[in-house]
mmCIF file of C-alpha atoms in Angstrom:
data_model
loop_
_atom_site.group_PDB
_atom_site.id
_atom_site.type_symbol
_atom_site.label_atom_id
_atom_site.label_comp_id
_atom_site.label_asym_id
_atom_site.label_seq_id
_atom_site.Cartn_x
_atom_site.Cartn_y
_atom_site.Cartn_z
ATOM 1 C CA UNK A 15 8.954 -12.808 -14.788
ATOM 2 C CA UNK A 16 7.491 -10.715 -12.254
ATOM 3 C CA UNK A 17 4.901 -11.626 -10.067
ATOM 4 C CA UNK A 18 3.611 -8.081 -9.390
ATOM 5 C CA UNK A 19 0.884 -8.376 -11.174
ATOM 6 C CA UNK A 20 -2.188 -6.212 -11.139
ATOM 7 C CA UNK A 21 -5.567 -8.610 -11.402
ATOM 8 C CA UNK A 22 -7.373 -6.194 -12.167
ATOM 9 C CA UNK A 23 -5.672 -2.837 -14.532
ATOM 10 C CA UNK A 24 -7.936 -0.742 -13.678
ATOM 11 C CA UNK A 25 -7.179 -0.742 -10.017
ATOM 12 C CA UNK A 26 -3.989 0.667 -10.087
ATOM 13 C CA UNK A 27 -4.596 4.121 -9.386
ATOM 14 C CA UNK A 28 -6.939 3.038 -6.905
ATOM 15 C CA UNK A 29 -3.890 0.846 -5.173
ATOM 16 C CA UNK A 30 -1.360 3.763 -5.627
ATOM 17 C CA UNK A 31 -3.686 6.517 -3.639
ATOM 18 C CA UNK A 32 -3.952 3.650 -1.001
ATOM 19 C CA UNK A 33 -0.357 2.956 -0.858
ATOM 20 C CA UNK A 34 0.159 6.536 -0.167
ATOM 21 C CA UNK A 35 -2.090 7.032 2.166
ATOM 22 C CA UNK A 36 -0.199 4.207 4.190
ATOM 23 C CA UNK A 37 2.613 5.598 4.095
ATOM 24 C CA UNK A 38 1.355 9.207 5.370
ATOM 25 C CA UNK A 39 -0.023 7.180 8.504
ATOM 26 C CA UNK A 40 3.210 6.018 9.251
ATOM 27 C CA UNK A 41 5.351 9.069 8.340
ATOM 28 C CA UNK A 42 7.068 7.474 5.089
ATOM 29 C CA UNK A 43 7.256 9.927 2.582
ATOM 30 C CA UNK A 44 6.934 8.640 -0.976
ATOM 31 C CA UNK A 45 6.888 10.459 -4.248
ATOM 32 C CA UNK A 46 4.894 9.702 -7.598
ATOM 33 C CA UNK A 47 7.328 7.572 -9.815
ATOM 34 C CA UNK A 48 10.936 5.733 -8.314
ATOM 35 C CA UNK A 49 11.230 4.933 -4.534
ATOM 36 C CA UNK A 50 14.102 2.665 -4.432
ATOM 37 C CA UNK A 51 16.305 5.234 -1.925
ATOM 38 C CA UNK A 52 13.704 3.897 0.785
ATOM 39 C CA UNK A 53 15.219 1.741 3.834
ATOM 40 C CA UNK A 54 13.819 -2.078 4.062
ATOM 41 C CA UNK A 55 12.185 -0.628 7.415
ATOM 42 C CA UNK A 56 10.309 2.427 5.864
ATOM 43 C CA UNK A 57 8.913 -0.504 2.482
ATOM 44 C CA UNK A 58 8.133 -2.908 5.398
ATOM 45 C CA UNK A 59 6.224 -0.258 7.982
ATOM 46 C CA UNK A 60 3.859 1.168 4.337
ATOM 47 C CA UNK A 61 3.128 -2.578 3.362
ATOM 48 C CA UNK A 62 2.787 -3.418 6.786
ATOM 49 C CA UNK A 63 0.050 -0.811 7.182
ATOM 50 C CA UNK A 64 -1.544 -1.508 4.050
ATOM 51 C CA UNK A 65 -2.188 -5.202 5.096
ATOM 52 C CA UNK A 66 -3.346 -3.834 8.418
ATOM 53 C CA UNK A 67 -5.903 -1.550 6.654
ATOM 54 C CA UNK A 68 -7.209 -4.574 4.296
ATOM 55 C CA UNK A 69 -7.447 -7.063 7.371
ATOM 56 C CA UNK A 70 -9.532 -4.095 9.514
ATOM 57 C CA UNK A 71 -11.923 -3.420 6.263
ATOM 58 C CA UNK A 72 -12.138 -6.856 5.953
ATOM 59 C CA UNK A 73 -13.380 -7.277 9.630
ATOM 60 C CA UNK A 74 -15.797 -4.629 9.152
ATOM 61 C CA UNK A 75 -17.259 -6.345 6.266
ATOM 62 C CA UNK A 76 -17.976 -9.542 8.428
ATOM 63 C CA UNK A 77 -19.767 -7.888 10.783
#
């Protein structure tokens, strides 16, 4: 059973542009579909930048 779950459908495209924007910023380059041939480092660096991004909005929103 995966845990990978989407809460909300309807954000998935919305999640996928943002996940590749991430991983322009940090000079991964992904492709539409399968990206399994990606080192632990290169997954790690685009999630770690995506996490980044969502604590900085986040910030912003406090203010």
């Amino acid at each position: 059973m995966s845990k990978n779950n989407i809460a909300v459908p309807e954000a998935k495209e919305a999640l996928e542009r943002f996940k590749m924007e991430a991983a322009n910023e940090v000079g991964v380059n992904l492709k539409q579909g399968y990206n399994g041939d990606l080192t632990s480092r290169q997954a790690g660096s685009v999630g770690g930048q995506m996490v980044k991004k969502m604590i900085e909005s986040y910030e912003k929103g406090l203010k």
